[in-house]
Structures are given as C-alpha cells and as structure tokens.
PDB file of C-alpha atoms in Angstrom:
ATOM      1  CA  MET A 111      20.208 -21.674 -19.656  1.00 94.00           C
ATOM      2  CA  THR A 112      21.528 -18.136 -19.505  1.00 92.00           C
ATOM      3  CA  VAL A 113      22.972 -16.300 -16.521  1.00 94.00           C
ATOM      4  CA  GLU A 114      23.027 -12.530 -16.372  1.00 91.00           C
ATOM      5  CA  PRO A 115      23.417  -9.834 -13.723  1.00 89.00           C
ATOM      6  CA  VAL A 116      20.341  -8.480 -11.994  1.00 90.00           C
ATOM      7  CA  ALA A 117      19.070  -5.474 -13.934  1.00 91.00           C
ATOM      8  CA  PRO A 118      20.104  -2.192 -12.266  1.00 93.00           C
ATOM      9  CA  ALA A 119      16.449  -1.108 -12.227  1.00 93.00           C
ATOM     10  CA  ARG A 120      15.684  -3.994  -9.848  1.00 93.00           C
ATOM     11  CA  ARG A 121      18.538  -3.415  -7.416  1.00 93.00           C
ATOM     12  CA  HIS A 122      16.466  -1.332  -5.043  1.00 93.00           C
ATOM     13  CA  THR A 123      14.112  -4.323  -4.706  1.00 92.00           C
ATOM     14  CA  LEU A 124      17.033  -6.495  -3.614  1.00 91.00           C
ATOM     15  CA  TYR A 125      18.162  -3.902  -1.091  1.00 92.00           C
ATOM     16  CA  PHE A 126      14.671  -3.688   0.343  1.00 91.00           C
ATOM     17  CA  LEU A 127      14.371  -7.470   0.649  1.00 89.00           C
ATOM     18  CA  ASP A 128      17.693  -7.521   2.496  1.00 89.00           C
ATOM     19  CA  GLN A 129      16.187  -5.237   5.108  1.00 87.00           C
ATOM     20  CA  ILE A 130      13.142  -7.390   5.825  1.00 89.00           C
ATOM     21  CA  ARG A 131      14.955 -10.712   6.273  1.00 87.00           C
ATOM     22  CA  SER A 132      14.528 -10.405  10.033  1.00 90.00           C
ATOM     23  CA  PHE A 133      10.738 -10.073   9.808  1.00 92.00           C
ATOM     24  CA  SER A 134       8.586 -12.759  11.442  1.00 94.00           C
ATOM     25  CA  PRO A 135       5.465 -12.526   9.276  1.00 96.00           C
ATOM     26  CA  VAL A 136       2.129 -14.116  10.140  1.00 97.00           C
ATOM     27  CA  PHE A 137      -0.800 -13.939   7.732  1.00 97.00           C
ATOM     28  CA  LEU A 138      -4.511 -13.320   8.222  1.00 98.00           C
ATOM     29  CA  ASP A 139      -7.301 -12.763   5.727  1.00 96.00           C
ATOM     30  CA  THR A 140     -10.977 -11.900   5.617  1.00 97.00           C
ATOM     31  CA  GLU A 141     -13.752 -11.137   3.161  1.00 97.00           C
ATOM     32  CA  VAL A 142     -15.170  -7.621   2.939  1.00 98.00           C
ATOM     33  CA  ASP A 143     -18.608  -6.688   1.616  1.00 97.00           C
ATOM     34  CA  MET A 144     -17.814  -3.736  -0.649  1.00 97.00           C
ATOM     35  CA  THR A 145     -21.423  -2.694  -1.278  1.00 96.00           C
ATOM     36  CA  HIS A 146     -21.154   0.644   0.543  1.00 96.00           C
ATOM     37  CA  VAL A 147     -17.708   1.434  -0.869  1.00 97.00           C
ATOM     38  CA  LEU A 148     -18.836   0.891  -4.458  1.00 97.00           C
ATOM     39  CA  ALA A 149     -22.034   2.877  -3.883  1.00 96.00           C
ATOM     40  CA  HIS A 150     -20.081   5.785  -2.403  1.00 96.00           C
ATOM     41  CA  ARG A 151     -17.522   5.596  -5.196  1.00 96.00           C
ATOM     42  CA  ALA A 152     -20.226   5.742  -7.869  1.00 95.00           C
ATOM     43  CA  ALA A 153     -21.991   8.630  -6.110  1.00 94.00           C
ATOM     44  CA  ARG A 154     -18.734  10.571  -5.792  1.00 94.00           C
ATOM     45  CA  ARG A 155     -18.049  10.131  -9.479  1.00 94.00           C
ATOM     46  CA  GLU A 156     -21.558  11.262 -10.387  1.00 93.00           C
ATOM     47  CA  HIS A 157     -21.500  14.331  -8.121  1.00 92.00           C
ATOM     48  CA  THR A 158     -17.893  15.461  -8.571  1.00 92.00           C
ATOM     49  CA  GLY A 159     -16.682  13.757 -11.731  1.00 93.00           C
ATOM     50  CA  ARG A 160     -13.756  12.282  -9.834  1.00 93.00           C
ATOM     51  CA  LYS A 161     -12.959   8.589  -9.895  1.00 94.00           C
ATOM     52  CA  LEU A 162     -11.554   7.271  -6.633  1.00 96.00           C
ATOM     53  CA  SER A 163      -9.355   4.188  -6.638  1.00 96.00           C
ATOM     54  CA  LEU A 164     -10.522   1.313  -4.486  1.00 96.00           C
ATOM     55  CA  VAL A 165      -7.027   1.321  -3.019  1.00 97.00           C
ATOM     56  CA  THR A 166      -7.744   4.853  -1.790  1.00 97.00           C
ATOM     57  CA  TYR A 167     -10.547   3.450   0.348  1.00 98.00           C
ATOM     58  CA  ILE A 168      -8.259   0.699   1.665  1.00 98.00           C
ATOM     59  CA  VAL A 169      -5.599   3.250   2.635  1.00 98.00           C
ATOM     60  CA  ALA A 170      -8.231   5.416   4.336  1.00 97.00           C
ATOM     61  CA  ALA A 171      -9.619   2.469   6.290  1.00 97.00           C
ATOM     62  CA  GLY A 172      -6.126   1.310   7.225  1.00 98.00           C
ATOM     63  CA  GLY A 173      -5.205   4.774   8.446  1.00 97.00           C
ATOM     64  CA  ARG A 174      -8.250   4.966  10.684  1.00 97.00           C
ATOM     65  CA  ALA A 175      -7.641   1.453  12.017  1.00 98.00           C
ATOM     66  CA  LEU A 176      -3.997   2.050  12.913  1.00 98.00           C
ATOM     67  CA  ALA A 177      -4.902   5.336  14.585  1.00 97.00           C
ATOM     68  CA  ALA A 178      -7.280   3.315  16.760  1.00 97.00           C
ATOM     69  CA  HIS A 179      -4.591   0.663  17.385  1.00 98.00           C
ATOM     70  CA  PRO A 180      -1.333   2.572  17.973  1.00 97.00           C
ATOM     71  CA  GLU A 181       0.425  -0.628  19.090  1.00 97.00           C
ATOM     72  CA  ALA A 182       0.392  -1.695  15.441  1.00 98.00           C
ATOM     73  CA  ASN A 183       1.630   1.685  14.202  1.00 98.00           C
ATOM     74  CA  ALA A 184       5.161   0.826  15.197  1.00 97.00           C
ATOM     75  CA  SER A 185       8.434  -0.638  13.969  1.00 95.00           C
ATOM     76  CA  ILE A 186      11.250  -2.628  15.534  1.00 94.00           C
ATOM     77  CA  ARG A 187      14.985  -2.661  15.068  1.00 89.00           C
ATOM     78  CA  GLY A 188      17.999  -4.206  16.736  1.00 85.00           C
ATOM     79  CA  TRP A 189      18.899  -7.777  17.623  1.00 84.00           C
ATOM     80  CA  LEU A 190      21.020  -7.733  20.761  1.00 86.00           C
ATOM     81  CA  ARG A 191      19.016  -4.851  22.210  1.00 90.00           C
ATOM     82  CA  PRO A 192      15.758  -4.679  20.243  1.00 92.00           C
ATOM     83  CA  VAL A 193      13.718  -1.502  20.539  1.00 94.00           C
ATOM     84  CA  VAL A 194      10.213  -0.667  19.327  1.00 95.00           C
ATOM     85  CA  ALA A 195       9.479   2.783  17.883  1.00 95.00           C
ATOM     86  CA  ARG A 196       5.889   4.043  18.303  1.00 96.00           C
ATOM     87  CA  HIS A 197       5.172   6.388  15.428  1.00 96.00           C
ATOM     88  CA  PRO A 198       3.075   9.492  16.202  1.00 96.00           C
ATOM     89  CA  GLN A 199       1.736   9.697  12.634  1.00 96.00           C
ATOM     90  CA  VAL A 200       0.085   7.064  10.447  1.00 98.00           C
ATOM     91  CA  ASN A 201       1.693   6.941   6.989  1.00 98.00           C
ATOM     92  CA  GLY A 202       0.456   4.581   4.283  1.00 98.00           C
ATOM     93  CA  LYS A 203       2.806   3.130   1.671  1.00 97.00           C
ATOM     94  CA  VAL A 204       1.235   2.300  -1.704  1.00 97.00           C
ATOM     95  CA  THR A 205       2.954   0.234  -4.398  1.00 95.00           C
ATOM     96  CA  PHE A 206       2.846   0.733  -8.163  1.00 94.00           C
ATOM     97  CA  ASP A 207       3.662  -1.469 -11.140  1.00 93.00           C
ATOM     98  CA  ARG A 208       5.826   0.712 -13.407  1.00 94.00           C
ATOM     99  CA  THR A 209       8.485   0.553 -16.104  1.00 94.00           C
ATOM    100  CA  MET A 210      11.851   2.108 -15.293  1.00 94.00           C
ATOM    101  CA  GLY A 211      14.876   1.991 -17.541  1.00 90.00           C
ATOM    102  CA  GLY A 212      13.029  -0.418 -19.799  1.00 91.00           C
ATOM    103  CA  GLN A 213      12.511  -2.843 -16.902  1.00 92.00           C
ATOM    104  CA  ARG A 214       9.216  -3.640 -15.204  1.00 93.00           C
ATOM    105  CA  VAL A 215       9.607  -2.774 -11.527  1.00 94.00           C
ATOM    106  CA  VAL A 216       7.640  -2.044  -8.393  1.00 94.00           C
ATOM    107  CA  LEU A 217       7.859   1.495  -7.030  1.00 94.00           C
ATOM    108  CA  ALA A 218       6.229   2.934  -3.960  1.00 94.00           C
ATOM    109  CA  THR A 219       5.184   6.221  -2.458  1.00 95.00           C
ATOM    110  CA  VAL A 220       4.121   7.128   1.053  1.00 96.00           C
ATOM    111  CA  VAL A 221       0.884   8.974   1.739  1.00 97.00           C
ATOM    112  CA  PRO A 222       1.502  10.894   4.973  1.00 96.00           C
ATOM    113  CA  ASP A 223      -0.905  11.355   7.857  1.00 96.00           C
ATOM    114  CA  VAL A 224      -3.799   9.163   6.723  1.00 97.00           C
ATOM    115  CA  ALA A 225      -5.340   8.733  10.173  1.00 94.00           C
ATOM    116  CA  ALA A 226      -8.256  10.998   9.262  1.00 90.00           C
ATOM    117  CA  GLY A 227      -9.075   8.886   6.209  1.00 87.00           C
ATOM    118  CA  ASP A 228      -9.300  11.896   3.856  1.00 93.00           C
ATOM    119  CA  LEU A 229     -10.168  10.272   0.524  1.00 96.00           C
ATOM    120  CA  ASP A 230      -9.342  13.309  -1.605  1.00 95.00           C
ATOM    121  CA  ALA A 231      -5.931  13.823  -0.026  1.00 95.00           C
ATOM    122  CA  ILE A 232      -5.079  10.148  -0.479  1.00 97.00           C
ATOM    123  CA  GLN A 233      -6.272  10.119  -4.084  1.00 97.00           C
ATOM    124  CA  ASP A 234      -4.284  13.295  -4.791  1.00 96.00           C
ATOM    125  CA  ARG A 235      -1.033  11.666  -3.705  1.00 96.00           C
ATOM    126  CA  ILE A 236      -1.765   8.439  -5.579  1.00 96.00           C
ATOM    127  CA  GLU A 237      -2.508  10.303  -8.805  1.00 96.00           C
ATOM    128  CA  GLN A 238       0.542  12.527  -8.466  1.00 96.00           C
ATOM    129  CA  PHE A 239       2.880   9.578  -8.087  1.00 95.00           C
ATOM    130  CA  ARG A 240       1.063   7.522 -10.718  1.00 94.00           C
ATOM    131  CA  ASP A 241       1.564  10.267 -13.296  1.00 95.00           C
ATOM    132  CA  LEU A 242       5.318  10.671 -12.721  1.00 95.00           C
ATOM    133  CA  ASP A 243       7.761   9.517 -15.392  1.00 95.00           C
ATOM    134  CA  PRO A 244      10.033   7.094 -13.496  1.00 95.00           C
ATOM    135  CA  ASP A 245      12.945   7.824 -15.830  1.00 95.00           C
ATOM    136  CA  THR A 246      12.907  11.612 -15.450  1.00 95.00           C
ATOM    137  CA  ALA A 247      10.873  12.662 -12.378  1.00 96.00           C
ATOM    138  CA  PRO A 248      12.973  14.565  -9.802  1.00 96.00           C
ATOM    139  CA  ALA A 249      11.096  12.785  -6.992  1.00 93.00           C
ATOM    140  CA  LEU A 250      12.586   9.481  -8.176  1.00 94.00           C
ATOM    141  CA  ALA A 251      16.125  10.750  -8.663  1.00 94.00           C
ATOM    142  CA  PRO A 252      17.325   9.099  -5.399  1.00 93.00           C
ATOM    143  CA  ILE A 253      16.130   5.706  -6.648  1.00 93.00           C
ATOM    144  CA  ARG A 254      17.842   6.145 -10.005  1.00 94.00           C
ATOM    145  CA  LYS A 255      21.057   7.135  -8.247  1.00 94.00           C
ATOM    146  CA  LEU A 256      20.809   4.130  -5.931  1.00 93.00           C
ATOM    147  CA  GLN A 257      20.356   1.813  -8.907  1.00 94.00           C
ATOM    148  CA  GLY A 258      23.520   3.122 -10.547  1.00 94.00           C
ATOM    149  CA  LEU A 259      25.806   2.530  -7.567  1.00 95.00           C
ATOM    150  CA  PRO A 260      27.956  -0.575  -7.082  1.00 95.00           C
ATOM    151  CA  VAL A 261      25.874  -3.187  -5.287  1.00 94.00           C
ATOM    152  CA  PRO A 262      27.807  -3.202  -1.970  1.00 95.00           C
ATOM    153  CA  LEU A 263      27.592   0.587  -1.727  1.00 94.00           C
ATOM    154  CA  GLY A 264      23.927   0.562  -2.724  1.00 93.00           C
ATOM    155  CA  ARG A 265      23.125  -1.969   0.005  1.00 92.00           C
ATOM    156  CA  LEU A 266      24.919   0.130   2.599  1.00 93.00           C
ATOM    157  CA  LEU A 267      23.224   3.393   1.632  1.00 92.00           C
ATOM    158  CA  ALA A 268      19.779   1.772   1.499  1.00 90.00           C
ATOM    159  CA  TRP A 269      20.316   0.318   4.970  1.00 89.00           C
ATOM    160  CA  ARG A 270      21.517   3.620   6.397  1.00 89.00           C
ATOM    161  CA  ALA A 271      18.654   5.579   4.828  1.00 88.00           C
ATOM    162  CA  ALA A 272      15.944   3.501   6.499  1.00 86.00           C
ATOM    163  CA  ARG A 273      17.651   2.790   9.828  1.00 87.00           C
ATOM    164  CA  PRO A 274      16.463   5.801  11.896  1.00 89.00           C
ATOM    165  CA  PRO A 275      12.831   5.116  12.954  1.00 87.00           C
ATOM    166  CA  GLU A 276      11.593   8.569  11.985  1.00 88.00           C
ATOM    167  CA  ARG A 277      13.212   8.252   8.564  1.00 89.00           C
ATOM    168  CA  ARG A 278      11.870   4.732   8.159  1.00 90.00           C
ATOM    169  CA  ALA A 279       8.316   5.968   8.720  1.00 92.00           C
ATOM    170  CA  LEU A 280       8.784   8.468   5.878  1.00 90.00           C
ATOM    171  CA  LEU A 281      10.417   6.041   3.445  1.00 90.00           C
ATOM    172  CA  LEU A 282       8.491   2.859   4.214  1.00 92.00           C
ATOM    173  CA  GLY A 283       5.336   4.210   5.808  1.00 96.00           C
ATOM    174  CA  THR A 284       3.924   2.760   9.010  1.00 97.00           C
ATOM    175  CA  PHE A 285       1.692   0.354   7.101  1.00 98.00           C
ATOM    176  CA  ALA A 286       1.594  -0.764   3.474  1.00 97.00           C
ATOM    177  CA  VAL A 287      -1.111  -1.459   0.892  1.00 98.00           C
ATOM    178  CA  THR A 288      -0.385  -3.540  -2.173  1.00 95.00           C
ATOM    179  CA  SER A 289      -2.901  -4.633  -4.798  1.00 93.00           C
ATOM    180  CA  LEU A 290      -3.200  -7.295  -7.474  1.00 91.00           C
ATOM    181  CA  GLY A 291      -6.899  -6.639  -7.913  1.00 84.00           C
ATOM    182  CA  HIS A 292      -6.428  -5.587 -11.541  1.00 85.00           C
ATOM    183  CA  ARG A 293      -5.631  -9.227 -12.351  1.00 88.00           C
ATOM    184  CA  PRO A 294      -7.655 -12.440 -11.811  1.00 91.00           C
ATOM    185  CA  VAL A 295      -6.190 -12.784  -8.306  1.00 92.00           C
ATOM    186  CA  ASP A 296      -8.629 -13.362  -5.466  1.00 92.00           C
ATOM    187  CA  GLY A 297      -6.121 -12.790  -2.694  1.00 87.00           C
ATOM    188  CA  PHE A 298      -2.432 -12.798  -1.848  1.00 87.00           C
ATOM    189  CA  HIS A 299      -0.105 -12.113   1.061  1.00 93.00           C
ATOM    190  CA  SER A 300       2.847  -9.762   0.965  1.00 92.00           C
ATOM    191  CA  VAL A 301       5.403  -8.402   3.423  1.00 94.00           C
ATOM    192  CA  GLY A 302       5.761  -4.695   2.735  1.00 91.00           C
ATOM    193  CA  GLY A 303       8.475  -3.756   5.218  1.00 92.00           C
ATOM    194  CA  THR A 304       5.987  -2.467   7.801  1.00 96.00           C
ATOM    195  CA  THR A 305       4.448  -4.106  10.855  1.00 97.00           C
ATOM    196  CA  VAL A 306       1.132  -4.295   8.978  1.00 98.00           C
ATOM    197  CA  THR A 307       0.802  -4.930   5.235  1.00 98.00           C
ATOM    198  CA  LEU A 308      -2.574  -5.187   3.499  1.00 98.00           C
ATOM    199  CA  GLY A 309      -2.901  -7.327   0.369  1.00 97.00           C
ATOM    200  CA  VAL A 310      -5.807  -6.457  -1.926  1.00 97.00           C
ATOM    201  CA  GLY A 311      -7.370  -8.929  -4.348  1.00 94.00           C
ATOM    202  CA  ARG A 312     -10.126  -8.410  -6.877  1.00 95.00           C
ATOM    203  CA  VAL A 313     -13.762  -7.665  -6.105  1.00 96.00           C
ATOM    204  CA  LEU A 314     -16.147 -10.403  -7.221  1.00 95.00           C
ATOM    205  CA  ASP A 315     -19.868 -10.958  -6.853  1.00 95.00           C
ATOM    206  CA  ARG A 316     -20.329 -13.713  -4.271  1.00 95.00           C
ATOM    207  CA  PRO A 317     -23.255 -15.140  -2.281  1.00 93.00           C
ATOM    208  CA  VAL A 318     -23.564 -13.634   1.204  1.00 91.00           C
ATOM    209  CA  ALA A 319     -26.020 -14.250   4.038  1.00 89.00           C
ATOM    210  CA  ARG A 320     -28.097 -11.239   5.128  1.00 87.00           C
ATOM    211  CA  ASP A 321     -30.929 -11.487   7.646  1.00 88.00           C
ATOM    212  CA  GLY A 322     -31.365 -15.175   6.934  1.00 91.00           C
ATOM    213  CA  ARG A 323     -31.370 -14.705   3.159  1.00 94.00           C
ATOM    214  CA  VAL A 324     -28.724 -15.454   0.558  1.00 94.00           C
ATOM    215  CA  GLU A 325     -27.926 -12.457  -1.622  1.00 94.00           C
ATOM    216  CA  VAL A 326     -25.255 -11.583  -4.154  1.00 96.00           C
ATOM    217  CA  ALA A 327     -22.815  -8.862  -3.094  1.00 96.00           C
ATOM    218  CA  PRO A 328     -19.439  -7.499  -4.264  1.00 97.00           C
ATOM    219  CA  VAL A 329     -16.850  -9.126  -2.014  1.00 97.00           C
ATOM    220  CA  LEU A 330     -13.155  -8.340  -1.595  1.00 97.00           C
ATOM    221  CA  ARG A 331     -10.558 -10.749  -0.243  1.00 96.00           C
ATOM    222  CA  LEU A 332      -8.331  -8.694   2.050  1.00 97.00           C
ATOM    223  CA  SER A 333      -5.195 -10.094   3.655  1.00 98.00           C
ATOM    224  CA  LEU A 334      -3.107  -8.724   6.493  1.00 98.00           C
ATOM    225  CA  ALA A 335       0.505  -9.695   7.123  1.00 98.00           C
ATOM    226  CA  PHE A 336       1.929  -8.638  10.480  1.00 98.00           C
ATOM    227  CA  ASP A 337       5.357  -8.754  12.064  1.00 97.00           C
ATOM    228  CA  HIS A 338       5.042 -11.017  15.102  1.00 97.00           C
ATOM    229  CA  ARG A 339       8.022  -9.298  16.718  1.00 96.00           C
ATOM    230  CA  VAL A 340       5.922  -6.160  17.191  1.00 97.00           C
ATOM    231  CA  ILE A 341       2.348  -7.343  17.759  1.00 97.00           C
ATOM    232  CA  ASP A 342       0.541 -10.606  18.423  1.00 97.00           C
ATOM    233  CA  GLY A 343      -2.218 -12.314  16.496  1.00 97.00           C
ATOM    234  CA  ALA A 344      -5.061 -10.988  18.630  1.00 98.00           C
ATOM    235  CA  GLU A 345      -4.006  -7.373  18.073  1.00 98.00           C
ATOM    236  CA  ALA A 346      -3.545  -7.984  14.352  1.00 98.00           C
ATOM    237  CA  ALA A 347      -6.986  -9.586  14.166  1.00 98.00           C
ATOM    238  CA  ASP A 348      -8.478  -6.523  15.847  1.00 98.00           C
ATOM    239  CA  VAL A 349      -6.801  -4.276  13.265  1.00 98.00           C
ATOM    240  CA  LEU A 350      -8.151  -6.350  10.384  1.00 98.00           C
ATOM    241  CA  ALA A 351     -11.621  -6.406  11.937  1.00 98.00           C
ATOM    242  CA  GLU A 352     -11.547  -2.615  12.301  1.00 98.00           C
ATOM    243  CA  ILE A 353     -10.532  -2.162   8.664  1.00 98.00           C
ATOM    244  CA  ARG A 354     -13.361  -4.429   7.593  1.00 98.00           C
ATOM    245  CA  ARG A 355     -15.825  -2.532   9.783  1.00 98.00           C
ATOM    246  CA  VAL A 356     -14.817   0.820   8.286  1.00 97.00           C
ATOM    247  CA  LEU A 357     -15.117  -0.478   4.729  1.00 98.00           C
ATOM    248  CA  GLU A 358     -18.493  -2.123   5.283  1.00 97.00           C
ATOM    249  CA  GLU A 359     -20.175   0.817   7.004  1.00 95.00           C
ATOM    250  CA  PRO A 360     -21.917   3.554   4.966  1.00 93.00           C
ATOM    251  CA  TRP A 361     -19.494   6.274   3.862  1.00 88.00           C
ATOM    252  CA  PRO A 362     -20.288  10.016   4.131  1.00 80.00           C
ATOM    253  CA  GLN A 363     -22.326  11.526   1.350  1.00 65.00           C
ATOM    254  CA  PRO A 364     -20.353  12.933  -1.621  1.00 59.00           C
ATOM    255  CA  ILE A 365     -19.109  16.497  -1.449  1.00 51.00           C
ATOM    256  CA  ALA A 366     -17.541  18.748  -4.065  1.00 48.00           C
ATOM    257  CA  ALA A 367     -14.043  17.706  -5.035  1.00 41.00           C
ATOM    258  CA  ILE A 368     -11.243  19.731  -3.483  1.00 41.00           C
ATOM    259  CA  PRO A 369      -8.679  20.964  -6.030  1.00 44.00           C
ATOM    260  CA  SER A 370      -5.233  19.525  -5.418  1.00 44.00           C
ATOM    261  CA  THR A 371      -2.348  21.889  -4.673  1.00 42.00           C
ATOM    262  CA  GLU A 372       0.173  19.313  -3.481  1.00 45.00           C
ATOM    263  CA  SER A 373       3.362  18.576  -5.345  1.00 43.00           C
ATOM    264  CA  PRO A 374       4.648  15.021  -5.768  1.00 45.00           C
ATOM    265  CA  SER A 375       6.428  13.582  -2.770  1.00 43.00           C
ATOM    266  CA  THR A 376      10.161  14.144  -2.760  1.00 38.00           C
ATOM    267  CA  ALA A 377      10.551  11.251  -0.351  1.00 42.00           C
ATOM    268  CA  ALA A 378       9.392   8.548  -2.762  1.00 47.00           C
ATOM    269  CA  ALA A 379      10.156   5.267  -1.088  1.00 42.00           C
ATOM    270  CA  PHE A 380      12.923   3.136  -2.565  1.00 41.00           C
ATOM    271  CA  THR A 381      11.102   0.143  -1.160  1.00 40.00           C
ATOM    272  CA  GLU A 382       9.184  -2.659  -2.797  1.00 42.00           C
ATOM    273  CA  SER A 383       6.641  -5.262  -1.980  1.00 39.00           C
ATOM    274  CA  THR A 384       7.611  -8.863  -2.623  1.00 36.00           C
ATOM    275  CA  SER A 385       5.572  -9.123  -5.816  1.00 38.00           C
ATOM    276  CA  ALA A 386       4.628  -6.898  -8.748  1.00 36.00           C
ATOM    277  CA  GLU A 387       1.647  -4.817  -7.755  1.00 39.00           C
ATOM    278  CA  SER A 388      -0.295  -1.948  -9.260  1.00 38.00           C
ATOM    279  CA  LEU A 389      -3.179   0.446  -8.844  1.00 39.00           C
ATOM    280  CA  ASP A 390      -6.023   1.702 -10.990  1.00 44.00           C
ATOM    281  CA  ASP A 391      -4.743   2.709 -14.429  1.00 40.00           C
ATOM    282  CA  VAL A 392      -1.088   2.764 -13.351  1.00 37.00           C
ATOM    283  CA  ARG A 393       0.095   1.134 -16.573  1.00 35.00           C
ATOM    284  CA  PRO A 394      -1.299   2.931 -19.651  1.00 31.00           C
ATOM    285  CA  THR A 395      -1.369  -0.361 -21.569  1.00 29.00           C
ATOM    286  CA  VAL A 396      -3.412  -2.079 -18.853  1.00 31.00           C
ATOM    287  CA  PRO A 397      -6.600  -0.035 -18.365  1.00 30.00           C
ATOM    288  CA  GLU A 398      -8.209  -2.422 -15.887  1.00 33.00           C
ATOM    289  CA  THR A 399      -8.984  -1.001 -12.469  1.00 34.00           C
ATOM    290  CA  VAL A 400      -8.686  -2.613  -9.087  1.00 34.00           C
ATOM    291  CA  GLY A 401     -11.316  -5.274  -8.749  1.00 35.00           C
ATOM    292  CA  GLY A 402     -12.329  -4.812 -12.351  1.00 37.00           C
ATOM    293  CA  GLN A 403     -14.606  -1.909 -11.426  1.00 37.00           C
ATOM    294  CA  ALA A 404     -15.163   0.845 -13.953  1.00 32.00           C
TER     295      ALA A 404
END
C-alpha cells in the first residue's frame, strides 16, 4: 500500500464536495424516446454541416423546464436561518472529462440564460470550453491558482467565492448536466451542486410500446437528483416529466447555422460533479460521442 497527497489538480474537486455536504439529495429517473432528437440532429447536420451534442439537447430541455418551474431554479444556504434564493436566470452547468497538469480531472463551465433552449448558443459555449487547453487557457487561470494554494486557504476561498447566491448561479449554474453516455453506462445519479442535476446515460435501441404495437426505438436513461431542502418530490417529478416531454416532441426544422462570436467564459466553474464525466469528443483519444451516436 502507498499513501500520497491528493494531486493538486484534484483539489478543486475536494473543495466543491465540501460545499455540498449539506445537500439532501433524492433521485428520480425515467426513460426518454430520443427518436425526434436524433432525427433533428441528423437533419441539422445535413442542412448546416454542424454536429450538435446530445448534451446540448439535454441542456436546452432542462433550461425550458426550469423556466416553467421557477421553484426548482433556486438555491439554499444557511443552517440557523436558512434562506432560499430564487434565480431570475436559468444557467446550465456542463461537466467535462479533461486532463490538467497531467492528472485526469472533471472541469465545468456554465452556459448562461438557457431558458429559451437556443441549441446553437448552447453548442457554441460547449465547443468553446471543450477546445480550451486546461493548462494554459486564461479562462481557467482561477482554477489553476486555486489548485496551487495551501489546502486550508483554498477551501476558504472556494467557499467564499460561491457563497453569494448571485455568484453561485454564475459559478455553479442553477442546474447541472453530467454525462457518462460515451461509456457503456445506462444510467447514473450525480449531485452537481445545484438543486437539480441531470445524469445522462447512453442511448440504446430498446423495445417500446406505440399504439398497441412493440417497436424498437432509441431510448435514453435520464436521471434527476434534487435537493429536498429546496423542492419536494412532486415538483421534481414535474420537472423531469417536462424535460422528457420537450425531448420527445418534434423539434423545429433545421435552419442555417449562426456563426459564433462569443469568447470562452471567463467564469469557468471551479466545481465538479461527483464522478468523471465527459461530452462528445471532449478527450481527443476517446472519439466516442454521447450515446454512441455518430
């Protein structure tokens, strides 16, 4: 047996986990028929040449659902005098499996204002963060600095950075999406530091019942973890049902791709999910996409 200090590149994960110890997570899951999503994705690629991540669709659906359920677009803090902050904007946190300082880590970025479900805007932000070099990108300089501090000081600064509710919504998002769909994982549950966290598994062909007939359809296992201190199970179930409804309904017809003019977020979250997650083509050595879809 060997004992060694935690790698500096993983310290921000420890600081994040410290902050969510007070969470009271409860877990739900459902199955989503992804027929319309995959059809829209293929049509978009044919018409515009742009490949949309399946996680982009999940973020879009989550943004629309939380806009329709503002009670879930909230956060809580305090123990003696707990208060709930209702956030005016829906921000989606997305996690990435990256290598930083020679260490495999989970990094995250926040896609702001996703209530409208703009697929191109969401994909823009995902691609911008995906293409950053974790060891040199200015947007990740705060994380690198945090990793280099003595642990007690790092814990304190991480806690102070995310304490104000408005700052927390920028750093952590108001809901989180984390995916293991690029691996043979059907489903998993994760607490992402937000009242609602969506866990995305792989898409597999499964038998489904339609109009009294059994057919084969692409099905996604989608989980939702919610903080019971903020909302109850019935509200969380309504949020999950709304996300499923959005994903299963026909999506608008493809339009020409809009050129991106955004720069990478300078408020890259120092936060992590509780397991190593990734998105489509995040790791150059692992070309699989979410759900194994090309």
